Coordinates of C-alpha atoms and ligand atoms in Angstrom, one line a residue:
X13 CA 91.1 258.7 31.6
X14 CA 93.6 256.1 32.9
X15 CA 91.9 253.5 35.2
X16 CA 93.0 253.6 38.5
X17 CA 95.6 251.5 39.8
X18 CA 94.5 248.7 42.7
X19 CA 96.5 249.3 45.4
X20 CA 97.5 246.4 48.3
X21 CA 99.3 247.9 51.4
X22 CA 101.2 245.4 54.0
X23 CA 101.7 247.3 57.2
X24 CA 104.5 245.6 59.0
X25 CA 103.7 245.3 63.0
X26 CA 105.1 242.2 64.5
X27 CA 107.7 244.3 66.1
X28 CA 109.3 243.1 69.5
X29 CA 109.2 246.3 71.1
X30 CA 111.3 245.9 73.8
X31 CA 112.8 248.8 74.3
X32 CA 109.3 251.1 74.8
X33 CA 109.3 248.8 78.3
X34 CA 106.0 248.6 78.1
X35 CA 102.8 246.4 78.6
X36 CA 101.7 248.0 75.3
X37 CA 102.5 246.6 72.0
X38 CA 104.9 249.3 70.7
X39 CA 102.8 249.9 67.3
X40 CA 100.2 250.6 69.9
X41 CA 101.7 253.5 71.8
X42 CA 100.8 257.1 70.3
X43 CA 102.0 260.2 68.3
X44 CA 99.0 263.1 68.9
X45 CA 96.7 260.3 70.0
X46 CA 96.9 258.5 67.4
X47 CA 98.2 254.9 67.7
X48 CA 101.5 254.5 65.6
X49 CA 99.8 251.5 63.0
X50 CA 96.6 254.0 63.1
X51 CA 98.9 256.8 61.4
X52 CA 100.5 254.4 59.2
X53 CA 97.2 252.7 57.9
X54 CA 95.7 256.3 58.0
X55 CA 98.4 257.4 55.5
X56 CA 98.1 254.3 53.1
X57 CA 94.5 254.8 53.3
X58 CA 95.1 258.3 51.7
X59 CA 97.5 257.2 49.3
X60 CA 94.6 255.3 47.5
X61 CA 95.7 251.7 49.2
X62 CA 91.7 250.0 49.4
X63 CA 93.2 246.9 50.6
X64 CA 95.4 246.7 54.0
X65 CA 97.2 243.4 55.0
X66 CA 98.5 243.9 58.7
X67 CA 101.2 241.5 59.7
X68 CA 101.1 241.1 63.3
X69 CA 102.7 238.6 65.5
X70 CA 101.0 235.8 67.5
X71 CA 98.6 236.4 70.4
X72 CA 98.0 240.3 69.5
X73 CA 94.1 241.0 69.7
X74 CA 94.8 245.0 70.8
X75 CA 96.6 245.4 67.7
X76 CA 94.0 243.2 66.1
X77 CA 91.2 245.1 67.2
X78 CA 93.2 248.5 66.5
X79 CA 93.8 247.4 62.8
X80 CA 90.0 246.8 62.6
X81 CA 89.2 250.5 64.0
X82 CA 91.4 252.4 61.5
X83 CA 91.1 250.3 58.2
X84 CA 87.9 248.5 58.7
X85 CA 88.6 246.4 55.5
X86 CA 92.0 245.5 57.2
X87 CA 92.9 242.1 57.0
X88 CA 95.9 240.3 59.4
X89 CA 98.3 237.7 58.8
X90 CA 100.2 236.3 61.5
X91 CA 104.1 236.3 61.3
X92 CA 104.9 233.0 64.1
X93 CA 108.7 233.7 63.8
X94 CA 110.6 236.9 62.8
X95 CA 112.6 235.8 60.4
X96 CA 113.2 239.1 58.8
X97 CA 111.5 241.8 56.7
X98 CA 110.8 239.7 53.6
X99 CA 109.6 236.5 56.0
X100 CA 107.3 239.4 57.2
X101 CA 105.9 240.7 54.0
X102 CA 105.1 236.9 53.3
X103 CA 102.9 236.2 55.7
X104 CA 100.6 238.4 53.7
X105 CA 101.2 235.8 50.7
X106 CA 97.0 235.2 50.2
X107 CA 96.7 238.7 50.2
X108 CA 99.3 239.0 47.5
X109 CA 97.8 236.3 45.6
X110 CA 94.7 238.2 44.7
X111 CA 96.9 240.7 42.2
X112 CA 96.8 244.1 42.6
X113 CA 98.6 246.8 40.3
X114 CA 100.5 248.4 43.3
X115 CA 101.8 246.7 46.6
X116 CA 103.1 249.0 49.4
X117 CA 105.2 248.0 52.4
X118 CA 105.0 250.2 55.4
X119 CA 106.1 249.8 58.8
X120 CA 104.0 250.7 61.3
X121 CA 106.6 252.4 63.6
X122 CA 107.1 254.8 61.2
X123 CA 104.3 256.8 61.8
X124 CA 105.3 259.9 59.7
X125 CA 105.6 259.5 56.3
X126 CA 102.7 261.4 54.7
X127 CA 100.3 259.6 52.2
X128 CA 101.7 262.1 49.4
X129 CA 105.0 260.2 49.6
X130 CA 103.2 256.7 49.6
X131 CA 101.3 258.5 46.5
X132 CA 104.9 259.4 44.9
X133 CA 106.0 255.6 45.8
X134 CA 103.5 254.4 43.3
X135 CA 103.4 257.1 41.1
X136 CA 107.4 255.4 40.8
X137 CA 105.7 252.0 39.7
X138 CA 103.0 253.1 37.5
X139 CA 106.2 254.8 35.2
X140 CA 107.3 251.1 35.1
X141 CA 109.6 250.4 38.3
X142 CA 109.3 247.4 39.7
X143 CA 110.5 248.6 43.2
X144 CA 110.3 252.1 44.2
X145 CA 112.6 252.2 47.7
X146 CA 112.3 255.1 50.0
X147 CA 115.7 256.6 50.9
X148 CA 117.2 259.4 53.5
X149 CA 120.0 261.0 53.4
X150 CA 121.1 259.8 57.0
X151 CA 123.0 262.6 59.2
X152 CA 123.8 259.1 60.9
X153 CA 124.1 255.8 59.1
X154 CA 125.4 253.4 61.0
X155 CA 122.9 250.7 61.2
X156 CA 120.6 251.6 58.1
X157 CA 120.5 249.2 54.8
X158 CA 122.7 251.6 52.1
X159 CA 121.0 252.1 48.5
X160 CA 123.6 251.5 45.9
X161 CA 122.8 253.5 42.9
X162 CA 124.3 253.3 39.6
X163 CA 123.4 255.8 36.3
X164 CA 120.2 256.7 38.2
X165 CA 119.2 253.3 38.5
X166 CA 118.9 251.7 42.2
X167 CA 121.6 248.5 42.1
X168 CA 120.9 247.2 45.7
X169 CA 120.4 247.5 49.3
X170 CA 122.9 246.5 51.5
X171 CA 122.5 246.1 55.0
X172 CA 124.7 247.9 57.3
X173 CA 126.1 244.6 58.7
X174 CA 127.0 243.2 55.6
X175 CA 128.5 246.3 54.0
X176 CA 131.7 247.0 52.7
X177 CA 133.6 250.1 53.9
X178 CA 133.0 251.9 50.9
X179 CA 129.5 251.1 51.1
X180 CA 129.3 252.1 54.3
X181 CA 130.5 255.8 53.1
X182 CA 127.0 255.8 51.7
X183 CA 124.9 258.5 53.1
X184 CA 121.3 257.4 51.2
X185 CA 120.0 255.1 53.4
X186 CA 116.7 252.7 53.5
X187 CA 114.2 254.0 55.5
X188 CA 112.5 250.7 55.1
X189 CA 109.4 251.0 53.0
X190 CA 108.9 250.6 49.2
X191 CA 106.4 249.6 46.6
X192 CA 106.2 247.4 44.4
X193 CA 104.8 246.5 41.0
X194 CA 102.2 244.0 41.9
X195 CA 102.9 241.7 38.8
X196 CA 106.1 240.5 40.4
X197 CA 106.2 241.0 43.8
X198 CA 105.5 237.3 44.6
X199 CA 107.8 236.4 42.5
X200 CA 110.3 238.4 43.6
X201 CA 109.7 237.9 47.4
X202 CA 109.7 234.4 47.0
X203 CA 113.6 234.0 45.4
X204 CA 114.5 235.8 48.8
X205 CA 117.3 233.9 50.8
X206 CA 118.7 234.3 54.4
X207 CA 122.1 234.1 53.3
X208 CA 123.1 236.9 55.0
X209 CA 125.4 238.2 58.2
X210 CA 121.9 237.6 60.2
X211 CA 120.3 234.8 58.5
X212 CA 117.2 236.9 57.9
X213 CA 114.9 237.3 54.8
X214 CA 115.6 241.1 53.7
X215 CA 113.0 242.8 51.8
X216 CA 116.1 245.1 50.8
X217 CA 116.9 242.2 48.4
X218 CA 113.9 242.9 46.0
X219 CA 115.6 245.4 45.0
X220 CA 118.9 242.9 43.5
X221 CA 116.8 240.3 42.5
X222 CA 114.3 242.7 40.2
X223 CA 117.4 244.4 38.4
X224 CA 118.6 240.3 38.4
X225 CA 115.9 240.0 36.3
X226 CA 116.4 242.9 34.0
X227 CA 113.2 244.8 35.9
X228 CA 113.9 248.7 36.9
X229 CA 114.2 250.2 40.7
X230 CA 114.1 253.3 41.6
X231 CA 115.0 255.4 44.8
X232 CA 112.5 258.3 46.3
X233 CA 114.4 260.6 48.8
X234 CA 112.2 261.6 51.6
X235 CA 113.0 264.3 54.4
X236 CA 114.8 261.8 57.9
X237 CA 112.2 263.7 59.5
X238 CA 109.3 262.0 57.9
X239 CA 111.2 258.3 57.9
X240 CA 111.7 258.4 61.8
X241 CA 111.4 254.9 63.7
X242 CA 110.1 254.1 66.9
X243 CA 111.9 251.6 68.6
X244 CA 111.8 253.6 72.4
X245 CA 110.5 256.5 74.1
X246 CA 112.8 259.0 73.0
X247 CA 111.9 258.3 69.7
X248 CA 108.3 258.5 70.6
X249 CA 109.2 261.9 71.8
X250 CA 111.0 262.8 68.6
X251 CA 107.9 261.7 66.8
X252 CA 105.3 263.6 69.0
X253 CA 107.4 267.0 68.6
X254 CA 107.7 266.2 64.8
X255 CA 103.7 265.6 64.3
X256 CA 103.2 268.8 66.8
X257 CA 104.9 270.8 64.5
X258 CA 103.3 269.6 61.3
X259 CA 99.9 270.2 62.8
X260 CA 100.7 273.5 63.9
X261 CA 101.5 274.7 60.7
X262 CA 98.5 273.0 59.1
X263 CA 96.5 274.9 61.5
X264 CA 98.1 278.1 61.0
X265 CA 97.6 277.6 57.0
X266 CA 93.9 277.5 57.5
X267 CA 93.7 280.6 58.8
X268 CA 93.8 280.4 62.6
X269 CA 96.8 282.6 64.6
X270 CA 98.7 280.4 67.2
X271 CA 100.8 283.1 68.9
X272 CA 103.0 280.5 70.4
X273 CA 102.2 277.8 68.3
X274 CA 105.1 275.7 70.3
X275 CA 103.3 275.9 73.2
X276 CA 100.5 274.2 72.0
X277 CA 99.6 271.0 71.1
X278 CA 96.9 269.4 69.2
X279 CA 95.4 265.6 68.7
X280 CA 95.7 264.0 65.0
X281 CA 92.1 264.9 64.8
X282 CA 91.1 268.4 66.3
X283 CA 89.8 270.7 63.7
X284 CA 90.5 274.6 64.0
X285 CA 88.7 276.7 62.0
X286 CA 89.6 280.0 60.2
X287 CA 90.2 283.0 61.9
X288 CA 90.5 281.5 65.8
X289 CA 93.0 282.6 67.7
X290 CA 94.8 280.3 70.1
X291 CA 96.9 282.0 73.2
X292 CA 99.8 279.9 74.6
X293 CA 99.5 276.6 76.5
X294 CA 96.6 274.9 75.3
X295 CA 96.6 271.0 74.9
X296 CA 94.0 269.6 72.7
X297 CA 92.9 266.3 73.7
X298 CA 90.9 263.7 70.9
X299 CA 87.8 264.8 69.3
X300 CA 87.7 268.5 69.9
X301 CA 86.2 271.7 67.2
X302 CA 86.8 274.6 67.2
X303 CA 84.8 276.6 64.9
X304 CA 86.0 279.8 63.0
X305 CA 86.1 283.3 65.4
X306 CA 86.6 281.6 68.2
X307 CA 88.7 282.6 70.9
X308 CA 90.6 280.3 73.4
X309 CA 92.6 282.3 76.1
X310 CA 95.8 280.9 77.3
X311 CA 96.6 277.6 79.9
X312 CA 93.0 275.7 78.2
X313 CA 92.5 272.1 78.4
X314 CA 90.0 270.4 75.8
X315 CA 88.8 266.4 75.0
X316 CA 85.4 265.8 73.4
X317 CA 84.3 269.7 73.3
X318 CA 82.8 271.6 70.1
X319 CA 83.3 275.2 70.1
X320 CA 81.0 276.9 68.1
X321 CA 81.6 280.2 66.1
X322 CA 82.9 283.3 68.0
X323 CA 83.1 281.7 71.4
X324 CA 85.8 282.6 74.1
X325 CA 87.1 280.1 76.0
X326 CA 89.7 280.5 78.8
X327 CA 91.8 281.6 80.4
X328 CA 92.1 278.1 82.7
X329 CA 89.3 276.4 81.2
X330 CA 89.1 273.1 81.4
X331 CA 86.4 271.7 78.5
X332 CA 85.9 268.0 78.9
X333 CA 84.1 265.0 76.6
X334 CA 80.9 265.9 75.5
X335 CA 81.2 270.1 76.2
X336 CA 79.2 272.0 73.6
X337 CA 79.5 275.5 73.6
X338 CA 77.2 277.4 70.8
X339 CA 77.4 280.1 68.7
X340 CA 79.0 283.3 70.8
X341 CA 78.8 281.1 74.4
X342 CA 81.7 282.1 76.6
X343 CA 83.2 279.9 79.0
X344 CA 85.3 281.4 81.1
X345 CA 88.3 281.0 83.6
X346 CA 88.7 278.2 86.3
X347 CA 85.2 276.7 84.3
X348 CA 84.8 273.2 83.9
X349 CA 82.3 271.8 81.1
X350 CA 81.4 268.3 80.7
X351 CA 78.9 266.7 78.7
X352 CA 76.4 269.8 78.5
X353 CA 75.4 272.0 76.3
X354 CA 76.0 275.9 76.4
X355 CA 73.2 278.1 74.3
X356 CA 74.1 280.8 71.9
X357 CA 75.6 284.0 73.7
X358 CA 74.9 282.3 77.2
X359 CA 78.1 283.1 79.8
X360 CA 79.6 280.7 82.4
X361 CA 82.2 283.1 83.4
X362 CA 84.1 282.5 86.3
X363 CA 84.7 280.0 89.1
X364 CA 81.9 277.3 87.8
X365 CA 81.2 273.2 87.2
X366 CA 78.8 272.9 84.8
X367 CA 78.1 269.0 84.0
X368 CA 75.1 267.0 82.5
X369 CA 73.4 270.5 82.0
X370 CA 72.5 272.3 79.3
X371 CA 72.0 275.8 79.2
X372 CA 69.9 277.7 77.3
X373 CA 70.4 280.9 74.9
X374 CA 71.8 284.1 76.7
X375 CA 71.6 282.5 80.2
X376 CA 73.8 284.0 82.8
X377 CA 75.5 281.6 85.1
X378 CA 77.3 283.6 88.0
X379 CA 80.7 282.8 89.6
X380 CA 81.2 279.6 91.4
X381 CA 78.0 278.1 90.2
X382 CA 78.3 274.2 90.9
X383 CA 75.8 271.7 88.6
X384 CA 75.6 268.6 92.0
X385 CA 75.4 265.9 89.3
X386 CA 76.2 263.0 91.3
X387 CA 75.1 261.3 94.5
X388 CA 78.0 259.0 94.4
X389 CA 75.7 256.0 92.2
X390 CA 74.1 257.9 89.1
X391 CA 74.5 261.1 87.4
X392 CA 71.5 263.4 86.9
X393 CA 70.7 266.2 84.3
X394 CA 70.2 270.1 85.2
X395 CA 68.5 272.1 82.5
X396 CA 68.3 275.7 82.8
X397 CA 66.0 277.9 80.7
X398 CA 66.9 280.5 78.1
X399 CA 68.2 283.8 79.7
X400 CA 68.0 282.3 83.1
X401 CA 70.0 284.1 85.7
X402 CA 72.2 281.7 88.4
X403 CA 73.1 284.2 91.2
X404 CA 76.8 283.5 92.3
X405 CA 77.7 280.7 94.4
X406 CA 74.7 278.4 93.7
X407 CA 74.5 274.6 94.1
X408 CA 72.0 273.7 91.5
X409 CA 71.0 269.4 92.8
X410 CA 70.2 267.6 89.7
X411 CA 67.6 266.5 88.8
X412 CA 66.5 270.1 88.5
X413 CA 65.4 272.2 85.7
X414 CA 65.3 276.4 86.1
X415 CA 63.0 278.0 84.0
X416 CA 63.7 280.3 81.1
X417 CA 64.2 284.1 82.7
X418 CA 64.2 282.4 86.2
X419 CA 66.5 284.2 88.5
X420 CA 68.0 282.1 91.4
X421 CA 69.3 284.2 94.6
X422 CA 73.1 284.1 95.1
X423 CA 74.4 281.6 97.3
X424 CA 71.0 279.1 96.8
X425 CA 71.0 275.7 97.0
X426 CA 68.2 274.5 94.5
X427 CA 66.8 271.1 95.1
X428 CA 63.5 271.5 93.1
X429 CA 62.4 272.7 90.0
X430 CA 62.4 277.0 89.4
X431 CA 59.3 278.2 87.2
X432 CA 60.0 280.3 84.0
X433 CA 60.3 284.1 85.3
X434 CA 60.2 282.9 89.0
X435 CA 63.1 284.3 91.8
X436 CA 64.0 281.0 94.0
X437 CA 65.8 281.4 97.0
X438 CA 67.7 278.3 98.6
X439 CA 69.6 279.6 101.8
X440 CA 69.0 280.9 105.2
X441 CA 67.1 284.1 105.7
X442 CA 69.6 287.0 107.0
X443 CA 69.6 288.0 110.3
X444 CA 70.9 291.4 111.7
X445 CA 71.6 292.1 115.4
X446 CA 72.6 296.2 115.7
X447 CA 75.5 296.8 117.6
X448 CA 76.6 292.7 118.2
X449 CA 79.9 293.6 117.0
X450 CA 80.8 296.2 118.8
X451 CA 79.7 294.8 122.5
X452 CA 81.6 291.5 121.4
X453 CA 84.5 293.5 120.9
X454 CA 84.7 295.6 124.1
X455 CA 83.5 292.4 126.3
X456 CA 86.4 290.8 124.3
X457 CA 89.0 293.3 124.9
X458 CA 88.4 293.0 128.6
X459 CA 88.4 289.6 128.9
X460 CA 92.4 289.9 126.8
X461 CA 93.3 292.5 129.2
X462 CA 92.8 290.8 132.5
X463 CA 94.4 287.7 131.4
X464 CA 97.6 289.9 130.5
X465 CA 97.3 291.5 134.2
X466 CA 97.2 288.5 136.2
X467 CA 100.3 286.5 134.5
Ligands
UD1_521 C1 115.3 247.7 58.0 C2 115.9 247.6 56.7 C3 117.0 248.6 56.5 C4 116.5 249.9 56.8 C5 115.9 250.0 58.2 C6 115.2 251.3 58.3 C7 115.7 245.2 56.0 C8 116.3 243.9 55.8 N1 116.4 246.2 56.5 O1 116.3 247.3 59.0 O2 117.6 248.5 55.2 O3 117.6 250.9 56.7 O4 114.8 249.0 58.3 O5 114.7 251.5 59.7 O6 114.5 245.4 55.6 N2 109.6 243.1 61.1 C9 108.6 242.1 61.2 N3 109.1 240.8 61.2 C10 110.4 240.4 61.1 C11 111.3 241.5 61.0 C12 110.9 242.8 61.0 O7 107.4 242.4 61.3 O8 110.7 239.2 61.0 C13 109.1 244.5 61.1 C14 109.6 245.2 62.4 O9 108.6 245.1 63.4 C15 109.8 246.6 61.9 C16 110.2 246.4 60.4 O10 109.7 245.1 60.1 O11 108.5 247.3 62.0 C17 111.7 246.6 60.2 O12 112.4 245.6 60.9 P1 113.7 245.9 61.7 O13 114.1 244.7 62.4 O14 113.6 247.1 62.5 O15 114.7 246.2 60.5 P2 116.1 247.0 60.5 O16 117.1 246.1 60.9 O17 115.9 248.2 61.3
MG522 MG1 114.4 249.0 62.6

C-alpha cells in the first residue's frame, strides 16, 4: 500500500466583508448553521487535510476562536495588509516550512465545494501536477481570473483586469482554490510579483511560474454551483438554497420521504434516519435526531431535540434544546418540549408546555397541561411517574413529582408531590345551585324590559 500523502490546507479568511453590512466577520455568517470557514475547514478536514493554517486578518478573535471549534489542530497566521491572494497564502510561510506532500488553498467564503473535490484536487498532484486549479465554466465571467489551457496542459491564469479580449472570450474561469505539490509551493509562492493592473500578489500566478519551470498544472472543472462566493447577502441566500438542496437529497437517499422536500429545511448537522417521513414546513434548527419510523407532521419547529424510533411529532410542534422524545412518544400539535424527557409510548397530545420534566413510559399528559417551571429567578424540575395520567388543563408547579399510575383531576393546580396510584385534586370543589339560571334570566328580562318602556 501507497503511504498516505500529508496534507497542509490554508483557508483564506482575511476577507473585508463589507458588503454583508455587518458586525459579523463575513466568514462568520452561516449556510445551514454552519459558519462559512466551519464548512470550508469541515470539507478540507474530509479531504484528508490533518493540518489547517487559517489566515485571518488583525484583531479577529471570533474567527479565531471559530477556527479553534471546527479544526481543533487549526493554526492562524495573521495577514496585516491585503496585498493579494499569494501575500495571503504567505502568511502561512512557517506552516509551509514544515513540508507536506499536498498543500490546499481554500477560501473560506466558498463554503460549498465538497471534500470529494478537495480529494480530486490532490488526487491531480499525487499524478505529478504541481498545481491542480479549480475551474467553472462561468455563465458570467466578467470579473473571474481566465484559465488558459493549451494541449491539455493549464498555461496560466489571467485575471480579468489584465486580460486580453480574446482571453476574456474565455468561459473556464478560476474559482479561486487549488493545490499544490508541497515540494515547490514555497518556492513557487515566493517568485510571486505584484506587477499587475492591481499591484497585488496573485496566487493565479503559480500556475505561470510552475510551467516556467518546466513543472505540470492541471485544471479540475467543478459544477459554479459548488464554487459560489460570498461576498453579500444575496449570495448568502444563493448559498443557503444551494446547501438546502443538497441536504435534502442526502436525506431522501437514506431512506426518509420529504413530501415537499423544498419546504423544508435542515441544519449541516441534523440526522434523519431511514424510513421517517417529513410533511411540509419543518425547519430544523442545530443539533436535532430524528431516528428511523418517525413521523413529523407538517409546520414543526426543532433545535437540540432527539426523536426516537417511531415517534410522531406535529402538527405545530415546537421541540426545543434538550427535548427527548423516546421510542414510540408522541408529541403532539401546539406542544412545546424543552429540556425533558418523554418515556417510551407516553402522549403529550395537544395544547401542552412541557419543560424541565421528564415523563415516564406510557404517561398520558392531557390537553393544555402547563409544566410552571419558573418563578421568574430559577427553573425547577417536574417528574411524572410511568403511566401517570395529567387530566386536561393542569398547572403542574415545579418542584413536583406525580407518582407512577397517579391520576391528577382536570383543571388541578399541583403544588406538592402526588403518590404513585393516588387521584390529586387542585381546584375548587363544584358547587350547584338548582334553578339559578333560570330566576337570573326572568329577573333579568324584567329589569331589560322596563328600561325599554320608560325611554
Ligand atoms: C480571485 C482569483 C480569481 C478568481 C476569483 C474567484 C486571484 C489573484 N484571483 O479573485 O482568479 O476567479 O478569486 O472568486 O487569486 N484574500 C486575503 N488576503 C488578500 C486578498 C484576498 O485573505 O490580500 C482572500 C479573500 O478574503 C478571499 C480570497 O482571498 O477569501 C479571494 O480574494 P478576492 O479579493 O475575492 O479575489 P478575487 O479578485 O475575487
Ligand atoms: Mg472574490
Amino acid at each position: 500500500m501507497q503511504p498516505a500523502r500529508s496534507c497542509l490546507a490554508i483557508v483564506l479568511a482575511a476577507g473585508e466583508g463589507t458588503r454583508m453590512k455587518s458586525q459579523r466577520p463575513k466568514v462568520l455568517h452561516e449556510v445551514g448553521g454552519l459558519s462559512l470557514l466551519g464548512h470550508a475547514l469541515s470539507a478540507v478536514a474530509a479531504a484528508g487535510a490533518e493540518a489547517a493554517t487559517v489566515v485571518i486578518g488583525p484583531d479577529r478573535p471570533e474567527v479565531a476562536r471559530e477556527a479553534a471549534t471546527r479544526f481543533p489542530a487549526a493554526e492562524l497566521a495573521i495577514q496585516r495588509e491585503r496585498r493579494g491572494t499569494a501575500h495571503a497564502v504567505l502568511a502561512a510561510r512557517e506552516s509551509l516550512r514544515r513540508g507536506y506532500d499536498d498543500v490546499i488553498v481554500a477560501f473560506a467564503d466558498t463554503p460549498l465545494v465538497r471534500p470529494e473535490t478537495f480529494a480530486a484536487l490532490r488526487a491531480g498532484l499525487a499524478t505529478g501536477a504541481a498545481v491542480v486549479v479549480l475551474g467553472f465554466e462561468a455563465v458570467d465571467p466578467t470579473g473571474y481570473g481566465r484559465l488558459v489551457e493549451r494541449d491539455g496542459e493549464l498555461e496560466e491564469i489571467v485575471e480579468h483586469k489584465d486580460a486580453t479580449g480574446a482571453q476574456r472570450a474565455i468561459k473556464l474561469c478560476n474559482a479561486g482554490l487549488m493545490a499544490l505539490s508541497g515540494e515547490h509551493a514555497l518556492e513557487i509562492l515566493e517568485a510571486i510579483g505584484d506587477h499587475n493592473a492591481q499591484r497585488e500578489f496573485y496566487l493565479t500566478d503559480a500556475v505561470a511560474i510552475a510551467r516556467a519551470r518546466g513543472l505540470h498544472a492541471k485544471v479540475l472543472r467543478a459544477p459554479e454551483s459548488e464554487v459560489h462566493g460570498v461576498n453579500d447577502r444575496v449570495q448568502l441566500a444563493t448559498a443557503e438554497a444551494e446547501f438546502q438542496q443538497r441536504k435534502r437529497l442526502a436525506v431522501m437517499k437514506g431512506g426518509a420521504t420529504l413530501m415537499a422536500p423544498e419546504t423544508v429545511f435542515f441544519s449541516f448537522d441534523t440526522q434523519v434516519g431511514s424510513d421517517v417521513l417529513i410533511e411540509p414546513n419543518c425547519v430544523f434548527g442545530l443539533g436535532v435526531s430524528i431516528a428511523d419510523g418517525a413521523v413529523i407532521h407538517a409546520f414543526s419547529h426543532f433545535e437540540g431535540a432527539e426523536i426516537g424510533p417511531g415517534a410522531i411529532v406535529g402538527p405545530f410542534a415546537r421541540l426545543r434544546p434538550g427535548a427527548k422524545l423516546a421510542e414510540r412518544a408522541k408529541a403532539g400539535n401546539f406542544v412545546e418540549i424543552k429540556n425533558s424527557e418523554i418515556g417510551v409510548g407516553a402522549k403529550v397530545n395537544h395544547l401542552t408546555y412541557i419543560g424541565d420534566a421528564s415523563v415516564g413510559a406510557a404517561a398520558n399528559i392531557g390537553a393544555g397541561t402547563i409544566t410552571c417551571n419558573y418563578d421568574g429567578f430559577f427553573k425547577a424540575r417536574t417528574t411524572i411517574g410511568e403511566g401517570a395520567f395529567i387530566g386536561s388543563n393542569s398547572s403542574l408547579v415545579a418542584p413536583v413529582t406525580v407518582g407512577a399510575g397517579a391520576y391528577i383531576g382536570s383543571g388541578s393546580v399541583i403544588t406538592g408531590d402526588v403518590k404513585p396510584d393516588a387521584l390529586a385534586l387542585g381546584r375548587a370543589r363544584q358547587a350547584e345551585k338548582e334553578g339559578w339560571a333560570k330566576a337570573f334570566r326572568t329577573a333579568a328580562m324584567a329589569r331589560k324590559a322596563a328600561k325599554k318602556a320608560a325611554e
